[in-house]
mmCIF file of C-alpha atoms in Angstrom:
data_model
loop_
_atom_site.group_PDB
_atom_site.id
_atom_site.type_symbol
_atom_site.label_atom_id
_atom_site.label_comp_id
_atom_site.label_asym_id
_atom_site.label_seq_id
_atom_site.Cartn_x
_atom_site.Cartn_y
_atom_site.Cartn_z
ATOM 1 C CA UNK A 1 33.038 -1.685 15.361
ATOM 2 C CA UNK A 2 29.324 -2.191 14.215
ATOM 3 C CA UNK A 3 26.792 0.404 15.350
ATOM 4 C CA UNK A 4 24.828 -1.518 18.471
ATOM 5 C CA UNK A 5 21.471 -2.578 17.399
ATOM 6 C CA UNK A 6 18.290 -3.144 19.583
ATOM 7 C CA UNK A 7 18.051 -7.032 19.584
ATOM 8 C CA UNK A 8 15.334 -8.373 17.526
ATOM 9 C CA UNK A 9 14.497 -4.288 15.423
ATOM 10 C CA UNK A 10 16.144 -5.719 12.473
ATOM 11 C CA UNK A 11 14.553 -9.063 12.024
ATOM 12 C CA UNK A 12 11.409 -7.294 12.914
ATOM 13 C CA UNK A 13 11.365 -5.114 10.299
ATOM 14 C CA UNK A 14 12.323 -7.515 7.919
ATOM 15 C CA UNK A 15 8.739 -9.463 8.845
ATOM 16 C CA UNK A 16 7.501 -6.321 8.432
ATOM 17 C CA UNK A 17 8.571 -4.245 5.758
ATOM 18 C CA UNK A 18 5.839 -2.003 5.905
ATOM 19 C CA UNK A 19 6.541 -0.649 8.929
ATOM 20 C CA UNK A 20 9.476 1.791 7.970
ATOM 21 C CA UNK A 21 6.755 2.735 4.870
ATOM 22 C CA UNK A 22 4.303 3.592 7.386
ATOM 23 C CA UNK A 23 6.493 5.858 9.567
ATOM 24 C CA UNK A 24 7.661 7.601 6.121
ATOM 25 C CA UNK A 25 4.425 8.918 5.593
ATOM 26 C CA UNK A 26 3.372 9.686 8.786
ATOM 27 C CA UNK A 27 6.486 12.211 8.936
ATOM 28 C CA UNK A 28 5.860 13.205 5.563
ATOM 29 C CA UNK A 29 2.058 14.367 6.444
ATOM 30 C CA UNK A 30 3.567 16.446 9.171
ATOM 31 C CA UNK A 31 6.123 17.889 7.357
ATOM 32 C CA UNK A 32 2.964 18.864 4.706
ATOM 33 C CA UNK A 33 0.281 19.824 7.314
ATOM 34 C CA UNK A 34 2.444 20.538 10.520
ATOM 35 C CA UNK A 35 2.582 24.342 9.374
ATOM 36 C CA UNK A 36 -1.323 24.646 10.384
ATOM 37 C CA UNK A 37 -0.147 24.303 13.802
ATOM 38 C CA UNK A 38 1.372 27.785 14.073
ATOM 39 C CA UNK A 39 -1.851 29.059 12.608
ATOM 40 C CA UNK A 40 -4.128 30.112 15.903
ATOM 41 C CA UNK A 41 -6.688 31.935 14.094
ATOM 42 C CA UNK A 42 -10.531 30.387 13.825
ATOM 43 C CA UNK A 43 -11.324 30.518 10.185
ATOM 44 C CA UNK A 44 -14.323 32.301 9.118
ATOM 45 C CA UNK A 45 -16.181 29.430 8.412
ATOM 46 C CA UNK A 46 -16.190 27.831 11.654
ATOM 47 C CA UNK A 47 -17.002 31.825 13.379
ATOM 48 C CA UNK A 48 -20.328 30.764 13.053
ATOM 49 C CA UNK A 49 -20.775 27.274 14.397
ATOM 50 C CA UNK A 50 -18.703 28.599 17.204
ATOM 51 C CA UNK A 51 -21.288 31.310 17.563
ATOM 52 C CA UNK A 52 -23.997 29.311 16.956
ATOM 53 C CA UNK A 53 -22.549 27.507 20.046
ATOM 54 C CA UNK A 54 -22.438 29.587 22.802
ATOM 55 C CA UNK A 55 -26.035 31.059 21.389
ATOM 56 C CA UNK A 56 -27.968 27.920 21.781
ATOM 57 C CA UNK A 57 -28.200 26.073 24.847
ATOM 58 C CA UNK A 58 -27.939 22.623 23.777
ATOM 59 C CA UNK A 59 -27.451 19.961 21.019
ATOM 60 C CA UNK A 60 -31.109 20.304 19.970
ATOM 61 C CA UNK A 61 -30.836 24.477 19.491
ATOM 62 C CA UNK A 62 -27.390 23.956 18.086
ATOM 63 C CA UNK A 63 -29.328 21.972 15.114
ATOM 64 C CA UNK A 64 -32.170 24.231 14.785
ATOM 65 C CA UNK A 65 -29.483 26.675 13.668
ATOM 66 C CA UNK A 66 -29.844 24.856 9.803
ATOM 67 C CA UNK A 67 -28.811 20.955 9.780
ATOM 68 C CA UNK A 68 -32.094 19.916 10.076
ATOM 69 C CA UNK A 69 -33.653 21.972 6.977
ATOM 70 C CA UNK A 70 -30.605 20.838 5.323
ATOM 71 C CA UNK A 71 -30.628 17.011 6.436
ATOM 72 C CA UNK A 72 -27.358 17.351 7.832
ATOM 73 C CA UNK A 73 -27.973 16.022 11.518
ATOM 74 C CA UNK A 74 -25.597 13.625 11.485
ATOM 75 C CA UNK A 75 -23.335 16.014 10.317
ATOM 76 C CA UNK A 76 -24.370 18.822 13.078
ATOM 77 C CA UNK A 77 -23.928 16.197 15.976
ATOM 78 C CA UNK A 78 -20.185 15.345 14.691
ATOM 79 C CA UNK A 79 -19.439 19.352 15.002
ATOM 80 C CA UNK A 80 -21.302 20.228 17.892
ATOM 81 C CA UNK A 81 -19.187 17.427 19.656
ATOM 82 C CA UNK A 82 -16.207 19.082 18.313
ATOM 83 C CA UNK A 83 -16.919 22.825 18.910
ATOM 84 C CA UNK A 84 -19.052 22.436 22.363
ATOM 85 C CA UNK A 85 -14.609 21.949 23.679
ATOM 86 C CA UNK A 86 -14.229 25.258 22.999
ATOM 87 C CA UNK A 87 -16.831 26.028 26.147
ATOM 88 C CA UNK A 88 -14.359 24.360 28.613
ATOM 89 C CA UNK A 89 -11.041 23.771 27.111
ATOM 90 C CA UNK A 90 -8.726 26.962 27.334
ATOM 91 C CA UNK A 91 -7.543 25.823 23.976
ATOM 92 C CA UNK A 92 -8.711 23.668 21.725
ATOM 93 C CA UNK A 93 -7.547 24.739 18.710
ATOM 94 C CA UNK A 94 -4.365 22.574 18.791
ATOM 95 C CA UNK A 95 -6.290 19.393 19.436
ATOM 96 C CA UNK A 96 -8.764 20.489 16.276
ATOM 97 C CA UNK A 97 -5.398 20.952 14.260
ATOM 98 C CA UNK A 98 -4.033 17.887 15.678
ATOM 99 C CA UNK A 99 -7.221 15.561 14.648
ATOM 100 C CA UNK A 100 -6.732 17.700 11.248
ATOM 101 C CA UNK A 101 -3.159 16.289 10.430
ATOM 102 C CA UNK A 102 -3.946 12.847 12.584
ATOM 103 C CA UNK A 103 -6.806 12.494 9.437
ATOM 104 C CA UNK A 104 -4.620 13.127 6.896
ATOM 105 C CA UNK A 105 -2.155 11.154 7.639
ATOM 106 C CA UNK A 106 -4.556 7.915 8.412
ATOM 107 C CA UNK A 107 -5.725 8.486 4.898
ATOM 108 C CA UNK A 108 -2.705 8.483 3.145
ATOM 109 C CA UNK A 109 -1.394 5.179 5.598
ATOM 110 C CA UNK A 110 -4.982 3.656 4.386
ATOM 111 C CA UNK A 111 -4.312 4.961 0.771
ATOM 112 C CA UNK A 112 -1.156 3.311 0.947
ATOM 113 C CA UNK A 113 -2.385 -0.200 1.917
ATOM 114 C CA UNK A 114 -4.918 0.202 -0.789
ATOM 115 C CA UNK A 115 -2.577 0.496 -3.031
ATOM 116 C CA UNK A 116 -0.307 -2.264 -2.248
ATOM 117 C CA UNK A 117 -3.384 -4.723 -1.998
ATOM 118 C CA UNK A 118 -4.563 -3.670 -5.492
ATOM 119 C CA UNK A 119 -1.121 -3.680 -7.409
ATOM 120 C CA UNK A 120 0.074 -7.380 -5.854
ATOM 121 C CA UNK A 121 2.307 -5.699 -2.920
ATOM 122 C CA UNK A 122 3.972 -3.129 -4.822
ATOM 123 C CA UNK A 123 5.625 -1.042 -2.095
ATOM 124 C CA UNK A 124 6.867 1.733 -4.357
ATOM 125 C CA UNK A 125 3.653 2.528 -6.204
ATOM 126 C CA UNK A 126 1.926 2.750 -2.933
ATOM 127 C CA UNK A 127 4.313 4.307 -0.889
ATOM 128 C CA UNK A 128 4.362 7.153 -3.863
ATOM 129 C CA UNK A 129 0.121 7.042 -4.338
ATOM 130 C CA UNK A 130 0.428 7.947 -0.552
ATOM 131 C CA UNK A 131 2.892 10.745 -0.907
ATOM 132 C CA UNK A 132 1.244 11.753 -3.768
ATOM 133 C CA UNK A 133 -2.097 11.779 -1.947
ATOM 134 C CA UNK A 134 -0.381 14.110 0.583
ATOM 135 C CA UNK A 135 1.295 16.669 -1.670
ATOM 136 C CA UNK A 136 -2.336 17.449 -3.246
ATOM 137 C CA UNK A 137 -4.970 16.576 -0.785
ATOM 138 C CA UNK A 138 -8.265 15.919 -1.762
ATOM 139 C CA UNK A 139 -9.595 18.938 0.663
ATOM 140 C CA UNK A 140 -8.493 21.822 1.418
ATOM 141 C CA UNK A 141 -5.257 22.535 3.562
ATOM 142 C CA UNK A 142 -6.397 25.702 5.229
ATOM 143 C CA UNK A 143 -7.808 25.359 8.997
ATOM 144 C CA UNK A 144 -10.929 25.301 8.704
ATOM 145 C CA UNK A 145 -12.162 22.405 11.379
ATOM 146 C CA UNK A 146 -15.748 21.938 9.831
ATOM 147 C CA UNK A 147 -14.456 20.041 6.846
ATOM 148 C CA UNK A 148 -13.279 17.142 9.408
ATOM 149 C CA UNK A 149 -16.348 15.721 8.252
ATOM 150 C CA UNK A 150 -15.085 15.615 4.711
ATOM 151 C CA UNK A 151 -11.642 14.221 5.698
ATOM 152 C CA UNK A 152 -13.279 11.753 7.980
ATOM 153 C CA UNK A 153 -15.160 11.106 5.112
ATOM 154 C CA UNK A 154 -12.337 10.616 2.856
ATOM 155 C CA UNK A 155 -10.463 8.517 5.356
ATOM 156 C CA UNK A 156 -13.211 5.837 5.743
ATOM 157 C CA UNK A 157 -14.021 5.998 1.738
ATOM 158 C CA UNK A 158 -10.321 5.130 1.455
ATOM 159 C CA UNK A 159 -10.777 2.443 4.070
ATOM 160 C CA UNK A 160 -14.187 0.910 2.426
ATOM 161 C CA UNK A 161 -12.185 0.675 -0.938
ATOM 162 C CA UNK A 162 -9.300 -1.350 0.696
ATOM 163 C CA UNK A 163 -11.931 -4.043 2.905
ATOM 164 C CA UNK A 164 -13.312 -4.466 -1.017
ATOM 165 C CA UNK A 165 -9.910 -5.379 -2.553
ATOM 166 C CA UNK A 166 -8.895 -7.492 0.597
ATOM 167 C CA UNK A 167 -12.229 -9.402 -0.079
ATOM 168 C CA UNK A 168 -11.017 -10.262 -3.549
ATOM 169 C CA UNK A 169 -8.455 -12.538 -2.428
ATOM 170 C CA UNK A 170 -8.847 -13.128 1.508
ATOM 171 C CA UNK A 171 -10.164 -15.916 2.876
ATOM 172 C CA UNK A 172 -11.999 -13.600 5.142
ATOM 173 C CA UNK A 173 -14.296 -12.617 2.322
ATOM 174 C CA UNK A 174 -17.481 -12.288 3.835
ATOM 175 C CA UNK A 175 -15.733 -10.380 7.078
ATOM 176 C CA UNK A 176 -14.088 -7.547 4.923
ATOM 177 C CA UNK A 177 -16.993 -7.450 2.174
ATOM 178 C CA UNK A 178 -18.989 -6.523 5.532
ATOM 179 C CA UNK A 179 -17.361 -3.975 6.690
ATOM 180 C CA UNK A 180 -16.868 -2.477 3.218
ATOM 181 C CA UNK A 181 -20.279 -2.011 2.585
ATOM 182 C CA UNK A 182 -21.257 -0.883 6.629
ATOM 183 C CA UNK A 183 -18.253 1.401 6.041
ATOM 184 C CA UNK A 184 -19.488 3.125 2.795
ATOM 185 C CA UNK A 185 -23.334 3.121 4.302
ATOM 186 C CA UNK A 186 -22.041 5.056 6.929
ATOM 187 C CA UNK A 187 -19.849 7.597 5.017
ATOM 188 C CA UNK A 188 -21.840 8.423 3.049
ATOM 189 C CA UNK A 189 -25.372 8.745 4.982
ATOM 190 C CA UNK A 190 -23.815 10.444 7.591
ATOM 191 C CA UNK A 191 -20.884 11.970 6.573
ATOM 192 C CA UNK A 192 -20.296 12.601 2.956
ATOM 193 C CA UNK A 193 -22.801 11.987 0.213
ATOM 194 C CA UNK A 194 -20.185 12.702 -2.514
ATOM 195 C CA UNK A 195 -18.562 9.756 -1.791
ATOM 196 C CA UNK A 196 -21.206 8.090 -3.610
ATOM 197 C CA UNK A 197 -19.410 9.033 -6.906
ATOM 198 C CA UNK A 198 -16.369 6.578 -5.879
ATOM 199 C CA UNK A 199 -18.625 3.583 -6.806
ATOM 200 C CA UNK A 200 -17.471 3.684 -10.763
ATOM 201 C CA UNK A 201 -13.944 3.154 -9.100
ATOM 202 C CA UNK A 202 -14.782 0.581 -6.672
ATOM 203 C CA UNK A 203 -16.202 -1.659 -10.288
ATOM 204 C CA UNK A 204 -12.800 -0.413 -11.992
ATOM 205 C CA UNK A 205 -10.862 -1.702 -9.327
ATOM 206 C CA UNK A 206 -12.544 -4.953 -8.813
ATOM 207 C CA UNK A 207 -11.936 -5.630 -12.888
ATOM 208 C CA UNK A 208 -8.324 -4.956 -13.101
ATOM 209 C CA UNK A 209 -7.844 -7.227 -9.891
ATOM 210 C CA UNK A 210 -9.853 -9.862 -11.419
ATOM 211 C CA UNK A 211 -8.367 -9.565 -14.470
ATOM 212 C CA UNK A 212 -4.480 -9.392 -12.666
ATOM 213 C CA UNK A 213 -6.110 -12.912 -11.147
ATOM 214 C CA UNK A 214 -6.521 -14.782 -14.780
ATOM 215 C CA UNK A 215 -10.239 -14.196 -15.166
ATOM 216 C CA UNK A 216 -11.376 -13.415 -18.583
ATOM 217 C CA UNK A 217 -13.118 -10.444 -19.158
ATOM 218 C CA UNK A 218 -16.615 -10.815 -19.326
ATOM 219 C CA UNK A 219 -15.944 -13.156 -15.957
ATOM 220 C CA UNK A 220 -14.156 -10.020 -14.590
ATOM 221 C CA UNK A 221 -17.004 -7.635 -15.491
ATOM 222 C CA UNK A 222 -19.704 -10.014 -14.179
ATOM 223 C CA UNK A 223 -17.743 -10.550 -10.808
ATOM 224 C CA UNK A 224 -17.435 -6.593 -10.260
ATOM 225 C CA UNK A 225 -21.002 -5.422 -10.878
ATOM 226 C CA UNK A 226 -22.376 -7.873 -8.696
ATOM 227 C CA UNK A 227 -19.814 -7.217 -5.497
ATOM 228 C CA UNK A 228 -20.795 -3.430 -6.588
ATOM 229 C CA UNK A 229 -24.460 -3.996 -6.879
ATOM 230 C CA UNK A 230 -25.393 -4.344 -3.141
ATOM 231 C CA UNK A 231 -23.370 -0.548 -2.994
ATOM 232 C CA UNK A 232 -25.543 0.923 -5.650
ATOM 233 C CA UNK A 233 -29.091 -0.522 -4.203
ATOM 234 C CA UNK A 234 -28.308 0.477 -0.858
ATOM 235 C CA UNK A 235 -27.372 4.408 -1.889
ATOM 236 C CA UNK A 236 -30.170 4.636 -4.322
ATOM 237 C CA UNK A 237 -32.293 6.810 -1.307
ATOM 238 C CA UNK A 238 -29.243 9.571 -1.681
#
């Protein structure tokens, strides 16, 4: 007798063999991060913009503590937003380790559709840059909840790089170009200025594509720099 299937989960799936790839990785980032759960402690780097907290009485005092001198505002009002729970929620901690793990694992699932867009729908090569992506993480693993802003950072770098490739070959061009470029504007004003430094691998990208697509090369190269111009011009203030 034939194990009983749910009607329609097999055909499904086989429209959509990405699913079962997505649900991989999302129980592989777990299994990597879900260890951070058990850990309770605040790390020493966040003591202080929990302190800094409770000793200033509002958004404003909380970015008089140093994000201003520092031009890190935007910065300050993502944490303050995320530390001001621990004033009325009996414990937050598990929801900061939960948007921890939930950011890693978006990453890699972005990483992973990156990949398959750039290498012609190669589902092994992505599902393995994902994995890959979550063995060695491009942060650090401990808990400290401050660097959210770096692996929200890393998550919508990931996410700009993908809307670029997708606008290589969609016929949504001007739609995913778009919200490349608002993406990257955003990540890296307001969250991440090193992300600036992925631009030489947004114009490596771009070639190989273009050269995977039958252009010659000095076609290829002319295409890249200017869909990577506009990027450069606009983070020339940073």
């Amino acid at each position: 007798m034939k194990d009983a299937e749910i009607p329609g989960t097999s055909r499904w799936l086989d429209r959509h063999p990405e699913a079962a790839d997505v649900f991989c990785i999302a129980a592989f980032a777990v299994l990597c991060f879900g260890r951070l759960l058990l850990l309770s402690d605040v790390n020493v780097d966040d003591n202080c913009w929990l302190l800094a907290v409770y000793n200033t009485r509002d958004l404003a005092g909380f970015l008089d503590t140093g994000f201003r001198e520092l031009r890190r505002v935007p910065q300050g009002i993502f944490l303050y937003g995320l530390f001001v729970t621990h004033t009325f929620l009996k414990d937050p901690v598990f929801i900061w380790q939960g948007l921890n793990i939930g950011m890693q694992a978006l990453s890699a699932v972005c990483l992973y559709f990156l990949a398959r867009t750039f290498t012609g729908g190669r589902r092994f090569c992505a599902f393995a840059a994902a994995c890959f992506f979550l063995m060695a993480p491009v942060d650090t693993t401990l808990p400290i909840f401050s660097n959210i802003t770096t692996r929200t950072g890393v998550l919508l770098s990931v996410l700009s790089l993908w809307c670029t490739a997708k606008a290589v070959h969609s016929g949504k061009r001007r739609l995913y170009y778009s919200g490349a470029l608002v993406t990257a504007v955003f990540t890296d004003y307001f969250l991440v200025e090193a992300a600036v430094s992925l631009e030489p691998g947004r114009f490596v990208m771009l070639a190989y594509m273009f050269l995977a697509g039958g252009h010659s090369v000095k076609d290829s190269l002319k295409k890249s720099a200017l869909m990577v111009l506009p990027f450069i011009l606009l983070f020339i203030p940073l």
